[in-house]
Structure formats: structure tokens, C-alpha cells
PDB file of C-alpha atoms and ligand atoms in Angstrom:
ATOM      1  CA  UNK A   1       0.000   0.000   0.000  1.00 51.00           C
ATOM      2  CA  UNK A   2       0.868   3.253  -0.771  1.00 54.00           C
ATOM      3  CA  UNK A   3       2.240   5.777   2.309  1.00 78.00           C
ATOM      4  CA  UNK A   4       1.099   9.182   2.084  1.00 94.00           C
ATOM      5  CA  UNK A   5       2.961  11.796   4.141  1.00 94.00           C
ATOM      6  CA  UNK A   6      -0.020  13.483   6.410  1.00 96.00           C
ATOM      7  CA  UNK A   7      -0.809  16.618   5.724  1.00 97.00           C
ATOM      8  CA  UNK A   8      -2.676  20.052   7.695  1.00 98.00           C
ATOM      9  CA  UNK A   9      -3.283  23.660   6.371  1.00 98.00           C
ATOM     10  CA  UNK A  10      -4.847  26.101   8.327  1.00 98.00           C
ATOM     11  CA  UNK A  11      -6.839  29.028   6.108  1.00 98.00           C
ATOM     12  CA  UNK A  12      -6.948  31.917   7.977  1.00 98.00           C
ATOM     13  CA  UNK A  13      -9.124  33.259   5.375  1.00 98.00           C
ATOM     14  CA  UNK A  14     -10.352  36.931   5.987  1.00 98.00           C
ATOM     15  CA  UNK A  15      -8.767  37.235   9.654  1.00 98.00           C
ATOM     16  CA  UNK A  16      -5.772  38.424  11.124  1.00 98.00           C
ATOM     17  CA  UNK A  17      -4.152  41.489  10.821  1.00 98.00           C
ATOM     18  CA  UNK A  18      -0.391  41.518   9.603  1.00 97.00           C
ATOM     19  CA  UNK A  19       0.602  41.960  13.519  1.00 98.00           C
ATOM     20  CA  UNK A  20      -2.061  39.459  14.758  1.00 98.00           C
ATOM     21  CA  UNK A  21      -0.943  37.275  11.800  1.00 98.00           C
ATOM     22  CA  UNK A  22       3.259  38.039  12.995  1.00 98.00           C
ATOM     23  CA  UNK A  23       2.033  36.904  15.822  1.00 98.00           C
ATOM     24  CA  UNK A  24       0.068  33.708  15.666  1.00 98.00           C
ATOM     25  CA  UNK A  25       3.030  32.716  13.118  1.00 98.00           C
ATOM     26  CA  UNK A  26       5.324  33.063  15.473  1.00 98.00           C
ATOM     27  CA  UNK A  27       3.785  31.158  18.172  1.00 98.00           C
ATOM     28  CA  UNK A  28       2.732  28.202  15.346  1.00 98.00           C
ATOM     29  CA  UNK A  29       6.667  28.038  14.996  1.00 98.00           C
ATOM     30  CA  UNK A  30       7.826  27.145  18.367  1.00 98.00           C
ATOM     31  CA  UNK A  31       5.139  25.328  19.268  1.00 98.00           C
ATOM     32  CA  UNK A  32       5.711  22.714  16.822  1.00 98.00           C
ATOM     33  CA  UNK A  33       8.792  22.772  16.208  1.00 97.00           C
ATOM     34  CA  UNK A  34       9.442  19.030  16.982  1.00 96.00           C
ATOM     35  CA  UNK A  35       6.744  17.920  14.639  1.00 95.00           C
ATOM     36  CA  UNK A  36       7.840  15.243  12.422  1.00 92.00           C
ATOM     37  CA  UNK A  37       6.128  13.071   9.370  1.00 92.00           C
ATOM     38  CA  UNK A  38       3.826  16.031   8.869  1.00 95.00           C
ATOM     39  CA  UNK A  39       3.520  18.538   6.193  1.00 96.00           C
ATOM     40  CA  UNK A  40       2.210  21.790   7.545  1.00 98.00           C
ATOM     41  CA  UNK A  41       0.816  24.942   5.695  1.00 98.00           C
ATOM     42  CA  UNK A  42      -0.779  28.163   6.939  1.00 98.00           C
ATOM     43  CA  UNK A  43      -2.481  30.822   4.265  1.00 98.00           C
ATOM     44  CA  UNK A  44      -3.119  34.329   5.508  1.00 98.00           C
ATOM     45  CA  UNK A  45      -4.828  36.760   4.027  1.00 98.00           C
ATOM     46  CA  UNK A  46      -2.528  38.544   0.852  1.00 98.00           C
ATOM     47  CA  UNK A  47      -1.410  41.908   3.113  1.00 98.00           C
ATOM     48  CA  UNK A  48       0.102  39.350   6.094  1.00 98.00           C
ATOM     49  CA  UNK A  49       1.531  36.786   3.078  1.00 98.00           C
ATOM     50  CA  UNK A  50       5.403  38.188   3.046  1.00 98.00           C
ATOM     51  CA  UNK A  51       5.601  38.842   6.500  1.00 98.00           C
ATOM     52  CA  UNK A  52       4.417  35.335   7.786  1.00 98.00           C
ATOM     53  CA  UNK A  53       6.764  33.867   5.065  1.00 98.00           C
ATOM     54  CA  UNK A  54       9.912  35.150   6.800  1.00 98.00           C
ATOM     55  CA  UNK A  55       9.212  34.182   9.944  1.00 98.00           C
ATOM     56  CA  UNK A  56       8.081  30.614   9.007  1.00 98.00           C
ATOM     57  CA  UNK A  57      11.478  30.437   6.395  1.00 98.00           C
ATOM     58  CA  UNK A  58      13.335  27.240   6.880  1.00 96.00           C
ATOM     59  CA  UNK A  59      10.736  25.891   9.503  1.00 97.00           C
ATOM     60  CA  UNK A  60       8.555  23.180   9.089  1.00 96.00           C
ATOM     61  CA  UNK A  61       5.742  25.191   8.272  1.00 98.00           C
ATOM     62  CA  UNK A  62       4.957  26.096   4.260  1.00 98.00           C
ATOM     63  CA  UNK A  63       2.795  28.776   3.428  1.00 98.00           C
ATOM     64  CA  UNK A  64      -0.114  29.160   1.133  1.00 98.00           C
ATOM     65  CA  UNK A  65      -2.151  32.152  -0.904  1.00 98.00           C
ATOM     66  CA  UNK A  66      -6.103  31.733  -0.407  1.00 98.00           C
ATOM     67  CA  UNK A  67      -6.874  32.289  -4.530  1.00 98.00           C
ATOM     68  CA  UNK A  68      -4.804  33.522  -7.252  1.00 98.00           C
ATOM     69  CA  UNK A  69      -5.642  34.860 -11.027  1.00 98.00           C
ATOM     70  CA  UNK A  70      -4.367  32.855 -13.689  1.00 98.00           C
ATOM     71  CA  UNK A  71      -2.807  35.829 -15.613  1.00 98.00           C
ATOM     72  CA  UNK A  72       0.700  36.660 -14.941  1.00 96.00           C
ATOM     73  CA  UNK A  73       0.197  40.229 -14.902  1.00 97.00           C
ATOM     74  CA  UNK A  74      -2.097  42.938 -16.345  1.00 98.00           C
ATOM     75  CA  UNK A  75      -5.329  44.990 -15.577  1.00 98.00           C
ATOM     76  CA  UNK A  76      -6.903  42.617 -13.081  1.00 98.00           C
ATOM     77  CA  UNK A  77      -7.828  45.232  -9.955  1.00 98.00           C
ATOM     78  CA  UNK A  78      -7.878  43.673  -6.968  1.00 97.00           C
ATOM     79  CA  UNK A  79      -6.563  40.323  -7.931  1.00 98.00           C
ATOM     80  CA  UNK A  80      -2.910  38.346  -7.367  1.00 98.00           C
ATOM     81  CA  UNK A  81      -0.901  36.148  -9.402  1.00 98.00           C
ATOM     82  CA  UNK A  82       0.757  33.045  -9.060  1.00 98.00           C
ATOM     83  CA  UNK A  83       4.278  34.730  -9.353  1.00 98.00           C
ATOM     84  CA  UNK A  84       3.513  37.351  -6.781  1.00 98.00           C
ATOM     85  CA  UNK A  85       2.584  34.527  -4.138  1.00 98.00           C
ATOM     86  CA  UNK A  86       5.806  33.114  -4.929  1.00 98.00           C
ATOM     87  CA  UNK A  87       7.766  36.079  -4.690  1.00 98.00           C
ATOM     88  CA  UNK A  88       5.940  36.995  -0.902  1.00 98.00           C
ATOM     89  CA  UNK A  89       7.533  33.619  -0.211  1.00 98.00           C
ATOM     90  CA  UNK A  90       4.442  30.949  -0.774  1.00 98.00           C
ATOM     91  CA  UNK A  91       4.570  27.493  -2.193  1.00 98.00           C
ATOM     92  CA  UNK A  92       1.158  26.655  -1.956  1.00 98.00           C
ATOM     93  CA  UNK A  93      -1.934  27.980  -3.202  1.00 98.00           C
ATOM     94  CA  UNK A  94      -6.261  27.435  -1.921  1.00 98.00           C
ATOM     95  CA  UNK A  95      -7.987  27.039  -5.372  1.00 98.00           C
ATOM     96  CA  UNK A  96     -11.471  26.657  -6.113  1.00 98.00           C
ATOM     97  CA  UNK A  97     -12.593  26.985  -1.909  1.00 98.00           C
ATOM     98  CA  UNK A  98     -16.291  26.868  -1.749  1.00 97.00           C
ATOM     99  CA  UNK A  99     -16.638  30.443  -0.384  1.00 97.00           C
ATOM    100  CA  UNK A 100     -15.172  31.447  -3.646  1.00 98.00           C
ATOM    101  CA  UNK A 101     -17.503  29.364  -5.172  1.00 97.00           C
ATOM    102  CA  UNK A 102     -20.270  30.437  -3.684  1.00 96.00           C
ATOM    103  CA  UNK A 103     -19.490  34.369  -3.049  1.00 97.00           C
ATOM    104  CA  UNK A 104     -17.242  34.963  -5.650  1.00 97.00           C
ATOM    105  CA  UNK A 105     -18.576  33.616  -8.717  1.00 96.00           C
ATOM    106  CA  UNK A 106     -15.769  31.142  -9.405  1.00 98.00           C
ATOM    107  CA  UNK A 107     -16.711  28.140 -11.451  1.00 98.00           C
ATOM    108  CA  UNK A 108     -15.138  25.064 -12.495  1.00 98.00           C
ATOM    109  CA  UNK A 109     -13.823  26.745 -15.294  1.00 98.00           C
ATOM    110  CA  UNK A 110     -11.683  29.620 -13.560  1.00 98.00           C
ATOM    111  CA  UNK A 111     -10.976  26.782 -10.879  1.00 98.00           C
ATOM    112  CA  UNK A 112      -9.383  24.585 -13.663  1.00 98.00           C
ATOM    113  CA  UNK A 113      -7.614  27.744 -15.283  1.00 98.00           C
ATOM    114  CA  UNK A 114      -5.897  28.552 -11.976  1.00 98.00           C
ATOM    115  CA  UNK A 115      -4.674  25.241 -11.137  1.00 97.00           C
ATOM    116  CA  UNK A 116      -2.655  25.255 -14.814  1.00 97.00           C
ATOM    117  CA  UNK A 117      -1.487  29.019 -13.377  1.00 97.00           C
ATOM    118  CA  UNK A 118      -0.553  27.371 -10.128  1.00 97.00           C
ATOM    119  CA  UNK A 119       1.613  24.797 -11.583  1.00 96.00           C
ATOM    120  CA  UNK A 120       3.171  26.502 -13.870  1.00 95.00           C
ATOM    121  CA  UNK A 121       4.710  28.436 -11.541  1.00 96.00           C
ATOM    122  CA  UNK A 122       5.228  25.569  -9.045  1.00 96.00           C
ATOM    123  CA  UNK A 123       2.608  26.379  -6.725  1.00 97.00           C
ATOM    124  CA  UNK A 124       1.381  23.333  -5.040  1.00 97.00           C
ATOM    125  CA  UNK A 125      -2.976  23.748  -5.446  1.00 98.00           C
ATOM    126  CA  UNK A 126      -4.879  22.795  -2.701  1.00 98.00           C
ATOM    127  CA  UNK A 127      -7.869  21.883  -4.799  1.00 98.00           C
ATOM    128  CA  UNK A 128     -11.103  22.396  -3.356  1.00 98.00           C
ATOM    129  CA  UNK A 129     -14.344  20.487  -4.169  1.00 98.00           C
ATOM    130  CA  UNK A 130     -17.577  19.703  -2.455  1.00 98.00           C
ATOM    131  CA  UNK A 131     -21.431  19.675  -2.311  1.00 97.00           C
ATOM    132  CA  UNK A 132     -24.066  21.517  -0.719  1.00 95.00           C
ATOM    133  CA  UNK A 133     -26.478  20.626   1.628  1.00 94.00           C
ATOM    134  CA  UNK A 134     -29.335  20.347  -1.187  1.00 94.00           C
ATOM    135  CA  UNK A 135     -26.947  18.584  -3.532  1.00 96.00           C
ATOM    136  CA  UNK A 136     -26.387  15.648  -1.096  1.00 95.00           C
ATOM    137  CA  UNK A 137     -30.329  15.926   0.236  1.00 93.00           C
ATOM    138  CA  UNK A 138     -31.113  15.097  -3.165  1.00 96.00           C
ATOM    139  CA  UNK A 139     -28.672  12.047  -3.641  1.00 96.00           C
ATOM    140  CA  UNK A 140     -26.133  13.784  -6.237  1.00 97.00           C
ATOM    141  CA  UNK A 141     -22.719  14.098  -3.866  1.00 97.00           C
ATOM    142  CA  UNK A 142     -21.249  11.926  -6.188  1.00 98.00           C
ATOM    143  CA  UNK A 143     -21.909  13.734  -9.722  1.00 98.00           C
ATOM    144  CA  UNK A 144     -21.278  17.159  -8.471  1.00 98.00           C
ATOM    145  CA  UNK A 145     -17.523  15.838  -6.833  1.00 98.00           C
ATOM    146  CA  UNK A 146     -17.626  13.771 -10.616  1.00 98.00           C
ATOM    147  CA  UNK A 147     -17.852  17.085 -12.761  1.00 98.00           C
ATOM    148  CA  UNK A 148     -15.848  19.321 -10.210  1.00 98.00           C
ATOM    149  CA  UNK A 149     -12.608  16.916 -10.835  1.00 98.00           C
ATOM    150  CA  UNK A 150     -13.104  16.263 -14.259  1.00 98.00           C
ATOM    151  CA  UNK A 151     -13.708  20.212 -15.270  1.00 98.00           C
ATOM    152  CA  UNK A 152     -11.248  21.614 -12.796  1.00 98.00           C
ATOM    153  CA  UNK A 153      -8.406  18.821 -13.507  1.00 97.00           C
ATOM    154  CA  UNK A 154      -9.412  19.220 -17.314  1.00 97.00           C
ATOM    155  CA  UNK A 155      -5.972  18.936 -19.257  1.00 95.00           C
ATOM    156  CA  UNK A 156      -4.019  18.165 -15.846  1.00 94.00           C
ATOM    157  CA  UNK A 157      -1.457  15.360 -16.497  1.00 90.00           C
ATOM    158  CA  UNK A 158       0.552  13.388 -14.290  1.00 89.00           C
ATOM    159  CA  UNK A 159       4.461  14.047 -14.432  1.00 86.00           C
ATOM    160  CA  UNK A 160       5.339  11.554 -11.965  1.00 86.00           C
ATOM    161  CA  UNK A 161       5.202  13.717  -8.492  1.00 83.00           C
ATOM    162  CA  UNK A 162       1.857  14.630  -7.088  1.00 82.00           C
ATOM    163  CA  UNK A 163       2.503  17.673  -6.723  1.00 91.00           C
ATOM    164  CA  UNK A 164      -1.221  18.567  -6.320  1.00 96.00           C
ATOM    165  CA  UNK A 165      -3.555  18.152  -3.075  1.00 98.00           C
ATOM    166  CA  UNK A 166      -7.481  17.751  -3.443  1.00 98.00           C
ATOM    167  CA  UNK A 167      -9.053  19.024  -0.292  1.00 98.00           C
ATOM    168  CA  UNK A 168     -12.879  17.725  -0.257  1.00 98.00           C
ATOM    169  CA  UNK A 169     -15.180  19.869   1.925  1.00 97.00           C
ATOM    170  CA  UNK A 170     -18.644  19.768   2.354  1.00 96.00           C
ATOM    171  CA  UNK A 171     -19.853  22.606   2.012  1.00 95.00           C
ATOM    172  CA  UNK A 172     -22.262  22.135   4.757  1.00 94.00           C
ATOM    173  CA  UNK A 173     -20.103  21.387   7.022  1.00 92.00           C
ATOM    174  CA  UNK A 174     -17.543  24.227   6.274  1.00 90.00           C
ATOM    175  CA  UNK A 175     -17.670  26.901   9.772  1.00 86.00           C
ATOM    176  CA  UNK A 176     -21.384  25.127  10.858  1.00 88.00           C
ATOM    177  CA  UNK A 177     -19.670  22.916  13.131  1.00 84.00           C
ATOM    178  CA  UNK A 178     -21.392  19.919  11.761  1.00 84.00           C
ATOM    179  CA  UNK A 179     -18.752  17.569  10.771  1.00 84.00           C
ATOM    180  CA  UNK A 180     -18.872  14.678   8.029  1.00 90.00           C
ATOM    181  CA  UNK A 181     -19.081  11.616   9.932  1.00 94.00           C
ATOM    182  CA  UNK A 182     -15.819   9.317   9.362  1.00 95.00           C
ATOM    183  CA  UNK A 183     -18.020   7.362   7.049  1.00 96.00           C
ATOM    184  CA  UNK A 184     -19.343   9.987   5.044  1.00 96.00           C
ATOM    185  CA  UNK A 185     -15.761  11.378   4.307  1.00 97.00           C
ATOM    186  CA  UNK A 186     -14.370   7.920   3.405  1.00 97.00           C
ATOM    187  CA  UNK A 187     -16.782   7.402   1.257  1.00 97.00           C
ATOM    188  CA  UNK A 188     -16.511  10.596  -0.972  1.00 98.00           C
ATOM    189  CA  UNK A 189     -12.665  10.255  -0.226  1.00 98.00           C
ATOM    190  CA  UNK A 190     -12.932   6.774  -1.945  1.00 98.00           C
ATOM    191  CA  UNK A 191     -15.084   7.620  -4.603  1.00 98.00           C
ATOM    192  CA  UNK A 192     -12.812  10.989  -5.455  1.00 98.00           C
ATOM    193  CA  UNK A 193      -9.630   8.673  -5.488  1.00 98.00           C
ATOM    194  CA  UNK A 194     -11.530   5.991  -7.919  1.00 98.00           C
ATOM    195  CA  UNK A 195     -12.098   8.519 -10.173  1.00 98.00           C
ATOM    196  CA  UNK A 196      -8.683  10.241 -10.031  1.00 97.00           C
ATOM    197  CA  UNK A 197      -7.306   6.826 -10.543  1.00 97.00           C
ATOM    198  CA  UNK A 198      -9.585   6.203 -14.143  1.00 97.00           C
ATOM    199  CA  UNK A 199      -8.859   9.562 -15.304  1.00 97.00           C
ATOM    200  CA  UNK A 200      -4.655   9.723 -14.287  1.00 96.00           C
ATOM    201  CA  UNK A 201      -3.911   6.273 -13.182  1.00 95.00           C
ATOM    202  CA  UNK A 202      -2.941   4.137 -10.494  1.00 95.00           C
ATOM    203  CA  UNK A 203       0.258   6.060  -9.495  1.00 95.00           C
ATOM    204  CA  UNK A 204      -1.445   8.975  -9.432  1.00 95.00           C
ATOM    205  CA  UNK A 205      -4.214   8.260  -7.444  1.00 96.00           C
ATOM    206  CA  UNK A 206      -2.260   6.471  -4.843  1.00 94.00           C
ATOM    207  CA  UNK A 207       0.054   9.187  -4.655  1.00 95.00           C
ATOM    208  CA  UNK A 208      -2.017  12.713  -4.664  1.00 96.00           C
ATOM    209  CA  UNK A 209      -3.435  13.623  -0.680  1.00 97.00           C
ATOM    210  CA  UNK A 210      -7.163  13.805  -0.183  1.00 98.00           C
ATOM    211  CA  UNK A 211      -7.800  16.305   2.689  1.00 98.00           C
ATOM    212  CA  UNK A 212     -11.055  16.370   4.383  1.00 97.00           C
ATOM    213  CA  UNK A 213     -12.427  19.918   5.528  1.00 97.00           C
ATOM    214  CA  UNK A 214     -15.056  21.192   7.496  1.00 95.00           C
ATOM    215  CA  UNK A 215     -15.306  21.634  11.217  1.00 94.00           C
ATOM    216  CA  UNK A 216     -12.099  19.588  12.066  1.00 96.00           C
ATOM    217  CA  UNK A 217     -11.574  20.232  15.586  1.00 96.00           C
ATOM    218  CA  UNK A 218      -9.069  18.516  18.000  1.00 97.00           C
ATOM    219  CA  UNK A 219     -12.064  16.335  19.089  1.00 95.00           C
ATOM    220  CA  UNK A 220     -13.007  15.015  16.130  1.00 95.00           C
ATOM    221  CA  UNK A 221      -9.835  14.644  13.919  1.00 96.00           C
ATOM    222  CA  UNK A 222      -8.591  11.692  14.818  1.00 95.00           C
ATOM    223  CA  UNK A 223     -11.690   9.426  14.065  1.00 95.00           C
ATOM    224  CA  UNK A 224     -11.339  11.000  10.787  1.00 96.00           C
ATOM    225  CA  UNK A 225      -7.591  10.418  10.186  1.00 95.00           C
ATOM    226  CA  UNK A 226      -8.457   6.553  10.795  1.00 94.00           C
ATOM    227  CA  UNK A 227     -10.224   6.550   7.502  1.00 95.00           C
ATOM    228  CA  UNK A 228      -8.099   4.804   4.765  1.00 95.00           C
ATOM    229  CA  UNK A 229      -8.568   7.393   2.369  1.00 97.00           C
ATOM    230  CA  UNK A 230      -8.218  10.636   4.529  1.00 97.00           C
ATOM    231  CA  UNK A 231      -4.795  11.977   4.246  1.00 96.00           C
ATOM    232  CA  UNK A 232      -5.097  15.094   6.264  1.00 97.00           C
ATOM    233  CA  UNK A 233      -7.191  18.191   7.131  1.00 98.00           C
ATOM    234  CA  UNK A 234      -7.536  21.629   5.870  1.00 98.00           C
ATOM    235  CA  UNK A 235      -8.906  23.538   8.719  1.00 98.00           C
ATOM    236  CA  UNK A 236     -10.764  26.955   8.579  1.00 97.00           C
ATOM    237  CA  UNK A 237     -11.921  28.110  12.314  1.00 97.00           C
ATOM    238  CA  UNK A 238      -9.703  25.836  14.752  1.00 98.00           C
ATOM    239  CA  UNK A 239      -6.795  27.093  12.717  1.00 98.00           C
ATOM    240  CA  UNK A 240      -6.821  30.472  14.025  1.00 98.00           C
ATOM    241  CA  UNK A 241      -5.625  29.806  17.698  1.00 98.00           C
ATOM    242  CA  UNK A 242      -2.218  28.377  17.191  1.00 98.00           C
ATOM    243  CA  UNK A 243      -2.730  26.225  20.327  1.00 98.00           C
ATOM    244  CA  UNK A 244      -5.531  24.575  19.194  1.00 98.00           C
ATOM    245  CA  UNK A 245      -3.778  23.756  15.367  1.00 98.00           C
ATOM    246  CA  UNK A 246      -0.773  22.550  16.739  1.00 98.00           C
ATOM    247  CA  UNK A 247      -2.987  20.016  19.085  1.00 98.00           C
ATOM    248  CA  UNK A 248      -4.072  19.423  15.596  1.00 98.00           C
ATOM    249  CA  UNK A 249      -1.158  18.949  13.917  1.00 97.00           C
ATOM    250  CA  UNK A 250       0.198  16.438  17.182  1.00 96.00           C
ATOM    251  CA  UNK A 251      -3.475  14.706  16.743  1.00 95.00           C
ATOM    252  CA  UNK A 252      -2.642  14.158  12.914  1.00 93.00           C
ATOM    253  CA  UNK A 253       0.979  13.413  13.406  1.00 88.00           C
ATOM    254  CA  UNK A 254       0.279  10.096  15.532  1.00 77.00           C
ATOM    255  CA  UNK A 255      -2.413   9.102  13.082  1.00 72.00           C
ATOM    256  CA  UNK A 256      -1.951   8.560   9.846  1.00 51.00           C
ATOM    257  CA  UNK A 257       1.335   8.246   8.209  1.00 45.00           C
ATOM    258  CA  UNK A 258       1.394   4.270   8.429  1.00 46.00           C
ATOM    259  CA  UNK A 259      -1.780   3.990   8.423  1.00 47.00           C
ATOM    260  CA  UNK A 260      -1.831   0.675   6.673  1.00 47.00           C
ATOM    261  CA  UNK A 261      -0.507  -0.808   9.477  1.00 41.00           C
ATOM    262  CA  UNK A 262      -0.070   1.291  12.460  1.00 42.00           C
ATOM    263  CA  UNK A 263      -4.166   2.763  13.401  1.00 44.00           C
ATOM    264  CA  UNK A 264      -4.263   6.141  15.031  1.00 46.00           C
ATOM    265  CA  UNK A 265      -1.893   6.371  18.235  1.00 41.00           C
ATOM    266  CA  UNK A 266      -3.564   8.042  21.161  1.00 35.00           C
ATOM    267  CA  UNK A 267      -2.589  11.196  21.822  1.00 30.00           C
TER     268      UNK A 267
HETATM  269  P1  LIG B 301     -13.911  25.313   9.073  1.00 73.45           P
HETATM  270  O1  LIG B 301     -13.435  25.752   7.594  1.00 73.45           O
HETATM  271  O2  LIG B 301     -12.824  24.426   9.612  1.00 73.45           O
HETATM  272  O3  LIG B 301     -14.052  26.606   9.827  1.00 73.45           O
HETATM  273  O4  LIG B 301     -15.193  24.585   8.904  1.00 73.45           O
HETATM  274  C1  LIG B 301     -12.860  24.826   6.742  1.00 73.45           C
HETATM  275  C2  LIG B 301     -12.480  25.496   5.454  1.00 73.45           C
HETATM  276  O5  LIG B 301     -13.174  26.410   5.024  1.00 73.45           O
HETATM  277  O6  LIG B 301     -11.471  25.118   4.839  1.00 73.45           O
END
């Protein structure tokens, strides 16, 4: 069986001042410092990007934009490229989060054209998919995650790293504190990993990290990590208090890295 290296990101999303953000970074730093067999990436908001990057240089934390445009450069008010989150010192990149789905118009379409941006200028894409509350009501989880891969990995092909992470979040259970149950994420985890493995193959799809998202608190993480198919977390709310995401990031470090044989280790 494949291993997958475990992986959390914390989106701060519209929170945090720069100083607040200086701050929070700084704590993050030390108080995981002795985290091992975990990848870890924080993405502040855009004005708190280049100062959190120095602080968090050549620690074990990466850091992340929350969107990007998929022009290099040009008349785009109010919007940020891929090589300006590189150059404030990000490797990573939120694409296609439901909130930007839902608030700011972006479709699969933009969602598949700024994953191309992303890796073409080696930013790894968290990609974000999910359903609603009405779309699973009315039985169709599975084709909406089915057309949100297949239109926003349209053209994507595999080079032999996977250098791209698929974060599935409910969208009903993103900042409502209602949380998939372990069953309900391994089972759209599954089903996303199936189809990633028909459209890119095997390698591929044993390779790339599915993240689950939506409410992941210290108190329900690690029933979640147990899952087969759950590689990690992306974490909205409980990522803001770096006490709480480094419990997190302890939580997910004793679960899942072997998970094909070694379960979650109590914490
Ligand atoms: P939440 O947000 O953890 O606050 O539910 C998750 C997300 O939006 O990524």
C-alpha cells in the first residue's frame, strides 16, 4: 500500500491582521517545532503573506495564498498572481474553496484555469471540491464531486510527483460545526480517489493527498484520520488559535502516516 505523508493547512481566510498574523506565526513556529512526518501549511490573508513567510522560512511550516488569477500580470484590480505569491515567499496555493464558489462567482472553469497558473509556476494547489447541503439531500454528492474533478483537472497530467492536493469539503459542514461523519468522508474520499485513478492512473491516485475539511476540531480529527482514504485536514476556524492547530497537527501526526498498518496512536 501506498504511504502518504499526512498533511494540515490552516486558512486563515479573511482574519488576522499583519501583527495578529506576525504573531500567531510566530507562536505556530515554536510550538511545533518538533513535529515530524507532517507537512504543515498556513495561508493568511494577501497583506500578512510576506511577513508570515519570513518568519516561518526554513521551519517546518509552508505557506499558502487563499486564490490567485491565472494571468501573470495585467489589468486585473484587486486580484494576485501566481508569481507574486511566490515572490511573498508561498509554495502553496487554496484554489477553487467553496466560499469562492459560492461568493465569488468562481466556477469550475476559472478553478481549472488557476490550477494550470498554479503549476506553472510551481505552486502546489490545494484543490477544493464539495457539495451543498441540497446537492447531497437530493442524492447527487457523487456527480457534483464527478464534474468538479473532471472540469477543474481538465488537461491536468501526471508528471510523476503529485505535486497537487485535493481538499474535499462539504460545504455544509464548512464553519457550521457539523462535521462529516468518518463514514461519510471515506466514502466521498474513496469515490474521489476511484475517479482520479480512471482519469490519471494508479500512481497517481495512490500518490495525490485527499484532505477532508469542514469543522475539524481537535475532538473530532482523529476518528477521521483513521479513515483509509483521509490523508489530512484543511482547517478553517480551529486554525486560528495556534494552540488549538498545533494540538491538531500532534493529533494528525500520531495518526496517519502508516496507516496501513499502524491505526491512530492516542494522543
Ligand atoms: P472550518 O473551515 O474548519 O471553519 O469549517 C474549513 C475550510 O473552510 O477550509
Amino acid at each position: 500500500m501506498n504511504r502518504r505523508m499526512p498533511l494540515i493547512a490552516g486558512n486563515w481566510k479573511m482574519h488576522k491582521t499583519g501583527s495578529q498574523a506576525v504573531e500567531a506565526a510566530h507562536e505556530l513556529k515554536s510550538r511545533i517545532a518538533s513535529a515530524q512526518n507532517v507537512e504543515v501549511m498556513v495561508a493568511p490573508t494577501f497583506t500578512a503573506l510576506f511577513q508570515v513567510a519570513q518568519i516561518l522560512k526554513g521551519s517546518n511550516i509552508a505557506v499558502g495564498g487563499q486564490n490567485l488569477h491565472w494571468e501573470h500580470q495585467g489589468a486585473y484590480t484587486g486580484e494576485i498572481s501566481a508569481e507574486m505569491l511566490t515572490d511573498a515567499g508561498c509554495s502553496h496555493v487554496i484554489i477553487g474553496h467553496s466560499e469562492r464558489r459560492q461568493y465569488f462567482g468562481e466556477t469550475d472553469e476559472t478553478v481549472n484555469k488557476k490550477i494550470k497558473a498554479a503549476l506553472n509556476s510551481h505552486l502546489i494547489p490545494f484543490f477544493c471540491i464539495g457539495e451543498s447541503e441540497s446537492e447531497r439531500e437530493s442524492g447527487n454528492t457523487f456527480s457534483v464531486l464527478d464534474k468538479q474533478v473532471r472540469d477543474g483537472l481538465n488537461g491536468f497530467t501526471f508528471d510523476g510527483q503529485a505535486n497537487l492536493v485535493v481538499a474535499y469539503e462539504p460545504v455544509w459542514a464548512i464553519g457550521t460545526g457539523k462535521t462529516a461523519s468518518r463514514e461519510q468522508a471515506q466514502e466521498a474520499h474513496q469515490f474521489i480517489r476511484g475517479l482520479l485513478e480512471n482519469l490519471f492512473g494508479k500512481a497517481f491516485a495512490s500518490a495525490v493527498r485527499i484532505l477532508y475539511g469542514g469543522s475539524v476540531k481537535p475532538d473530532n480529527v482523529k476518528a477521521l484520520m483513521e479513515m483509509p482514504d483521509v490523508d489530512g485536514a484543511l482547517v478553517g476556524g480551529a486554525s486560528l488559535d495556534p494552540e488549538t492547530f498545533s494540538k491538531l497537527v500532534f493529533l494528525i501526526t500520531n495518526c496517519s502516516n502508516f496507516k496501513d498498518d499502524n491505526p491512530c496512536q492516542s494522543f
